[in-house]
CSV table of C-alpha atoms in Angstrom, one decimal:
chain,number,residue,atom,x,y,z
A,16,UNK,CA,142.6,134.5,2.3
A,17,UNK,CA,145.2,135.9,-0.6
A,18,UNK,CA,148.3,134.7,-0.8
A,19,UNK,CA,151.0,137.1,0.0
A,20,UNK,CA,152.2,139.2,-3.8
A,21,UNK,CA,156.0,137.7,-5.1
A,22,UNK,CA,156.8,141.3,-4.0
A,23,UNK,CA,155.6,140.9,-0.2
A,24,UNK,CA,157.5,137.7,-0.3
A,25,UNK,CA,160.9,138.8,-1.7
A,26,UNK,CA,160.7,141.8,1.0
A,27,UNK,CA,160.6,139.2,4.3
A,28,UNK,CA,162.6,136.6,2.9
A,29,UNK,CA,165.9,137.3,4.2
A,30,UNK,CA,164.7,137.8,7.8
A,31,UNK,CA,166.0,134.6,9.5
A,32,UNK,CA,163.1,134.6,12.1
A,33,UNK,CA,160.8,134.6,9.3
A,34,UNK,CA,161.9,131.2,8.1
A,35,UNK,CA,159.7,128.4,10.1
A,36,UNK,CA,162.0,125.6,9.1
A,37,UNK,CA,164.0,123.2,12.0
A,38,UNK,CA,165.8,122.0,8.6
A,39,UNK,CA,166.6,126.1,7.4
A,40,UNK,CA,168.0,126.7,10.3
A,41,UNK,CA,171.8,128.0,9.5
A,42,UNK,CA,170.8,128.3,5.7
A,43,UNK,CA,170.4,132.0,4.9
A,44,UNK,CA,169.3,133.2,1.0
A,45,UNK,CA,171.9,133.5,-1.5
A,46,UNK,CA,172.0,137.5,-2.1
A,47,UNK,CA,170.9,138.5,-6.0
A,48,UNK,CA,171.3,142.0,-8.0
A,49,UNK,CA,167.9,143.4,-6.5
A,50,UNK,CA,167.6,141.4,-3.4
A,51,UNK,CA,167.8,137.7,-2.7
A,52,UNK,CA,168.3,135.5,-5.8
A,53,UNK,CA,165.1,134.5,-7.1
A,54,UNK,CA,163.3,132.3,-9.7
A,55,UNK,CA,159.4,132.9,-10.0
A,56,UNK,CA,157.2,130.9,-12.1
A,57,UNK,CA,153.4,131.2,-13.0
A,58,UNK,CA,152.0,129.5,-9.4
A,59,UNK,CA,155.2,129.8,-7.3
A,60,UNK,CA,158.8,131.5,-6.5
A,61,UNK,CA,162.1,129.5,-5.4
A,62,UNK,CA,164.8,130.9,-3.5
A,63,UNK,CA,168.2,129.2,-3.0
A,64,UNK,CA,169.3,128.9,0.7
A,65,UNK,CA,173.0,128.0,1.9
A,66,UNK,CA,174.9,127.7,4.9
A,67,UNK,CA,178.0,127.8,3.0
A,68,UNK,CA,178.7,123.8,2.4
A,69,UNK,CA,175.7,122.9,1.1
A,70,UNK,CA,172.2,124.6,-0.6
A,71,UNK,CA,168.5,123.7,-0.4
A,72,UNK,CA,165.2,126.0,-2.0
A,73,UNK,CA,162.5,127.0,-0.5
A,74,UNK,CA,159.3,127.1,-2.6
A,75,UNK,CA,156.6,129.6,-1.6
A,76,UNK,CA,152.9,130.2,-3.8
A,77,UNK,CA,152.0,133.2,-4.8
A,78,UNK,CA,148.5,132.0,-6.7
A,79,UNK,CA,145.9,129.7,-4.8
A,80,UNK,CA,145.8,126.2,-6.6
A,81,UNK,CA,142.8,124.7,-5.1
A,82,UNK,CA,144.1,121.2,-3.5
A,83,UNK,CA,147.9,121.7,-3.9
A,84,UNK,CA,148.9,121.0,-0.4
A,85,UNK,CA,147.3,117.8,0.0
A,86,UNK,CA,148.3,116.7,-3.6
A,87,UNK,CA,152.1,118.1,-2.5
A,88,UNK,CA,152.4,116.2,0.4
A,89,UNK,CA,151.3,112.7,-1.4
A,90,UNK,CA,153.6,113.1,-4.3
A,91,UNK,CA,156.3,113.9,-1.9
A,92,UNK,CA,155.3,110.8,0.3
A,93,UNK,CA,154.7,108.5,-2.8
A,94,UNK,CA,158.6,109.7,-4.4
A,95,UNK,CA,160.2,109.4,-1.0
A,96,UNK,CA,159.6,105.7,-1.1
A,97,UNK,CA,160.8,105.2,-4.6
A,98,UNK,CA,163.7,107.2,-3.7
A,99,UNK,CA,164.0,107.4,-8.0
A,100,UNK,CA,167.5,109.3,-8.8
A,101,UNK,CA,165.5,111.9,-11.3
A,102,UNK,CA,163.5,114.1,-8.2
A,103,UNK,CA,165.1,115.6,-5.4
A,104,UNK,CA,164.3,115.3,-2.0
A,105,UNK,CA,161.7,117.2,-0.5
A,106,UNK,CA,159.4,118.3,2.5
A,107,UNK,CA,155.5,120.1,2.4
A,108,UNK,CA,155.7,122.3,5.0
A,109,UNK,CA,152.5,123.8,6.6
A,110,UNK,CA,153.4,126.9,8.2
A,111,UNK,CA,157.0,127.2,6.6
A,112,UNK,CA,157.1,131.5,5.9
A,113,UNK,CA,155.9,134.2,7.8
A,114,UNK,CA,155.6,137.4,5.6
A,115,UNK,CA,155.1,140.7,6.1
A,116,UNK,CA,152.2,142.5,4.6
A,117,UNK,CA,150.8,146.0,4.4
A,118,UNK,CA,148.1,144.9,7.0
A,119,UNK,CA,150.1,142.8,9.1
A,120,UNK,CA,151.6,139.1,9.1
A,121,UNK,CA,150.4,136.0,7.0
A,122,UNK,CA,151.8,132.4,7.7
A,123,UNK,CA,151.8,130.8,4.9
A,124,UNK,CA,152.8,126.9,3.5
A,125,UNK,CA,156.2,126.1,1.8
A,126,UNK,CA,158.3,123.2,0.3
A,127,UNK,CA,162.0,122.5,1.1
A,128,UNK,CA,163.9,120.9,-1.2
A,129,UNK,CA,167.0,119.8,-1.8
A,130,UNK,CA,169.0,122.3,-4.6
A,131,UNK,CA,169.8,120.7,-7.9
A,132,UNK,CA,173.2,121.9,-9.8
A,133,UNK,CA,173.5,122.0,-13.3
A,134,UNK,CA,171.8,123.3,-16.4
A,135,UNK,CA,168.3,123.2,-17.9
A,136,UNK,CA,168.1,121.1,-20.7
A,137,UNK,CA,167.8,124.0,-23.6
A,138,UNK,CA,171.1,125.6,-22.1
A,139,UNK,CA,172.7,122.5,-21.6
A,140,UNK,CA,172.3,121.5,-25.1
A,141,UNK,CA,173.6,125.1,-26.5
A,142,UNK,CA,176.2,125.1,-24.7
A,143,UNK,CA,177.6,122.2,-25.6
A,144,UNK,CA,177.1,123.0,-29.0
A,145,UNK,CA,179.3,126.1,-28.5
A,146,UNK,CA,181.8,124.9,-26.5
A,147,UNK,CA,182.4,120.5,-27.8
A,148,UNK,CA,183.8,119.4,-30.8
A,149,UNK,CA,181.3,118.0,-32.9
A,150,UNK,CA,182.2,114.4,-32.1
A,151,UNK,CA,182.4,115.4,-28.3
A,152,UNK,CA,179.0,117.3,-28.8
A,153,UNK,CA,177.2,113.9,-30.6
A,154,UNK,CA,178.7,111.1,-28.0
A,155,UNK,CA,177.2,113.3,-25.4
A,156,UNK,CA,174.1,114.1,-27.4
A,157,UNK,CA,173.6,110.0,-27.7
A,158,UNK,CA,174.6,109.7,-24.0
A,159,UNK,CA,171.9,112.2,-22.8
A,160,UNK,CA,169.1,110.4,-24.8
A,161,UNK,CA,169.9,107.1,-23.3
A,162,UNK,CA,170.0,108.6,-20.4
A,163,UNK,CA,166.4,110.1,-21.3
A,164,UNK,CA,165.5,106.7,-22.4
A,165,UNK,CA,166.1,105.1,-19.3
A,166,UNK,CA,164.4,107.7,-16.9
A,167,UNK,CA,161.2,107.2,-18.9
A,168,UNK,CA,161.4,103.5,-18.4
A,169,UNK,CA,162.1,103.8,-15.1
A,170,UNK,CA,159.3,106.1,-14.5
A,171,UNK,CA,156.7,104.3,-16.5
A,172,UNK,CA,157.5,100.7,-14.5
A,173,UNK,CA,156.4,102.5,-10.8
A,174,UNK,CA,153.6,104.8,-12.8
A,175,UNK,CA,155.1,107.9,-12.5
A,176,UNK,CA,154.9,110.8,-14.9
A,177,UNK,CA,156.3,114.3,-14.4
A,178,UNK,CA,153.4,116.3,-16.4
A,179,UNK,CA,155.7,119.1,-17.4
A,180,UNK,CA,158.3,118.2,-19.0
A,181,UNK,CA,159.6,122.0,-20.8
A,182,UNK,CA,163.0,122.4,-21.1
A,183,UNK,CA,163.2,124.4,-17.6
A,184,UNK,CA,162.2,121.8,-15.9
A,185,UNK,CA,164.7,119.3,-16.6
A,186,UNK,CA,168.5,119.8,-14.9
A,187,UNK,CA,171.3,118.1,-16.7
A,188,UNK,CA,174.4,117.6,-14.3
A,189,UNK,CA,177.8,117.5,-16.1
A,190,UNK,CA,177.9,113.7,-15.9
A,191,UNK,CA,175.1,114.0,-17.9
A,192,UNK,CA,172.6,113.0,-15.0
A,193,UNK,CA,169.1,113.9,-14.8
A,194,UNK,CA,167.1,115.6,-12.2
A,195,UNK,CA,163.3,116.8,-12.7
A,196,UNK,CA,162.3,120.2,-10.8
A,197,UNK,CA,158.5,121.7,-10.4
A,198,UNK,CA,156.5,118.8,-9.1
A,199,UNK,CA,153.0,120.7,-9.4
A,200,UNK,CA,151.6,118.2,-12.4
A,201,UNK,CA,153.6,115.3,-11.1
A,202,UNK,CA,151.1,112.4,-11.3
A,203,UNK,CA,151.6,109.3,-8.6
A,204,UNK,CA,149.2,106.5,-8.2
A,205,UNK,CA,148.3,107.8,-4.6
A,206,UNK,CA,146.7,110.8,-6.6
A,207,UNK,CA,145.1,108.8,-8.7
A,208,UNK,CA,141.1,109.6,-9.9
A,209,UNK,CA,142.3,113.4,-8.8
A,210,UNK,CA,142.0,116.3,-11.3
A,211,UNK,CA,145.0,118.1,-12.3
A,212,UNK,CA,144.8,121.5,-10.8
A,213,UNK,CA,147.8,122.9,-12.5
């Protein structure tokens, strides 16, 4: 069966009874300029969710990758043990969405996650750039690649690599933390001998 269109998804979204998810319940979608705010990539699309305090994202594919949901749920399994400050916490869910369609109703599989604040790396730099004095902007500039320095080590010692590492994929908080998004190409060694399907 095809995945519901980004379109189809985006249109049932902000229907609370939609949203299959005990730990959604009370979070509603942060409203955008043309409907819910929204951030679609080349597999999935991410929606922020609050209940006011607090906000999570709710991941939803729009493109059938062969194998994703059993390779999800292990790579959320595998990191949840590590509990490694660089990836959020997160939750495969079978089931998660029900959307609306021009023919009727598809249920289809989701990921909750926790919701990262902060700045992808590119903007994060530029920014800085702009706005520091240029001593500020190099003590932070060092700062941020020990920082980097350490994540890889870290990562190496329990086998762990992220796979996409692009500049949109990395979330630098103002105290010049880390925190890794997109966990498609994510390699654990409980996926190991697997084929990457991303």
């Amino acid at each position: 069966m095809m995945l519901p269109s980004i379109e189809e998804i985006k249109n049932t979204i902000s229907e609370p009874s939609n949203i299959l998810i005990p730990k959604l319940n009370g979070y509603c979608p942060i409203p955008g300029i043309l409907g819910p705010e929204q951030y679609p990539g080349g597999f999935s699309i991410v929606f922020p969710f609050t209940n006011g305090a607090d906000k999570k994202a709710l991941r939803i594919w729009h493109k059938e990758i062969p194998g994703i949901k059993d390779r999800t749920n292990k790579i959320a399994q595998y990191l949840k043990q590590l509990n490694l400050p660089y990836f959020v916490e997160f939750d495969y869910v079978p089931g998660g969405l029900t959307v609306e369609e021009e023919d009727g109703q598809q249920t289809v599989d989701t990921v909750r996650m926790d919701w990262v604040e902060g700045a992808n790396l590119h903007d994060f730099i530029t920014n800085s750039k702009e706005t520091d004095t240029p001593e500020e902007f190099k003590r932070k500039m060092r700062d941020l690649a020990a920082n980097f320095k350490k994540l890889f080590k870290d990562l190496h010692q329990v086998g762990v690599s992220h796979g996409d590492l692009q500049h949109g994929n990395v979330v630098i908080g103002e105290d010049l933390s880390i925190k890794l998004v997109d966990y498609d190409s994510v390699y654990v060694p409980t996926i190991q001998g697997e084929q990457q399907i991303t």
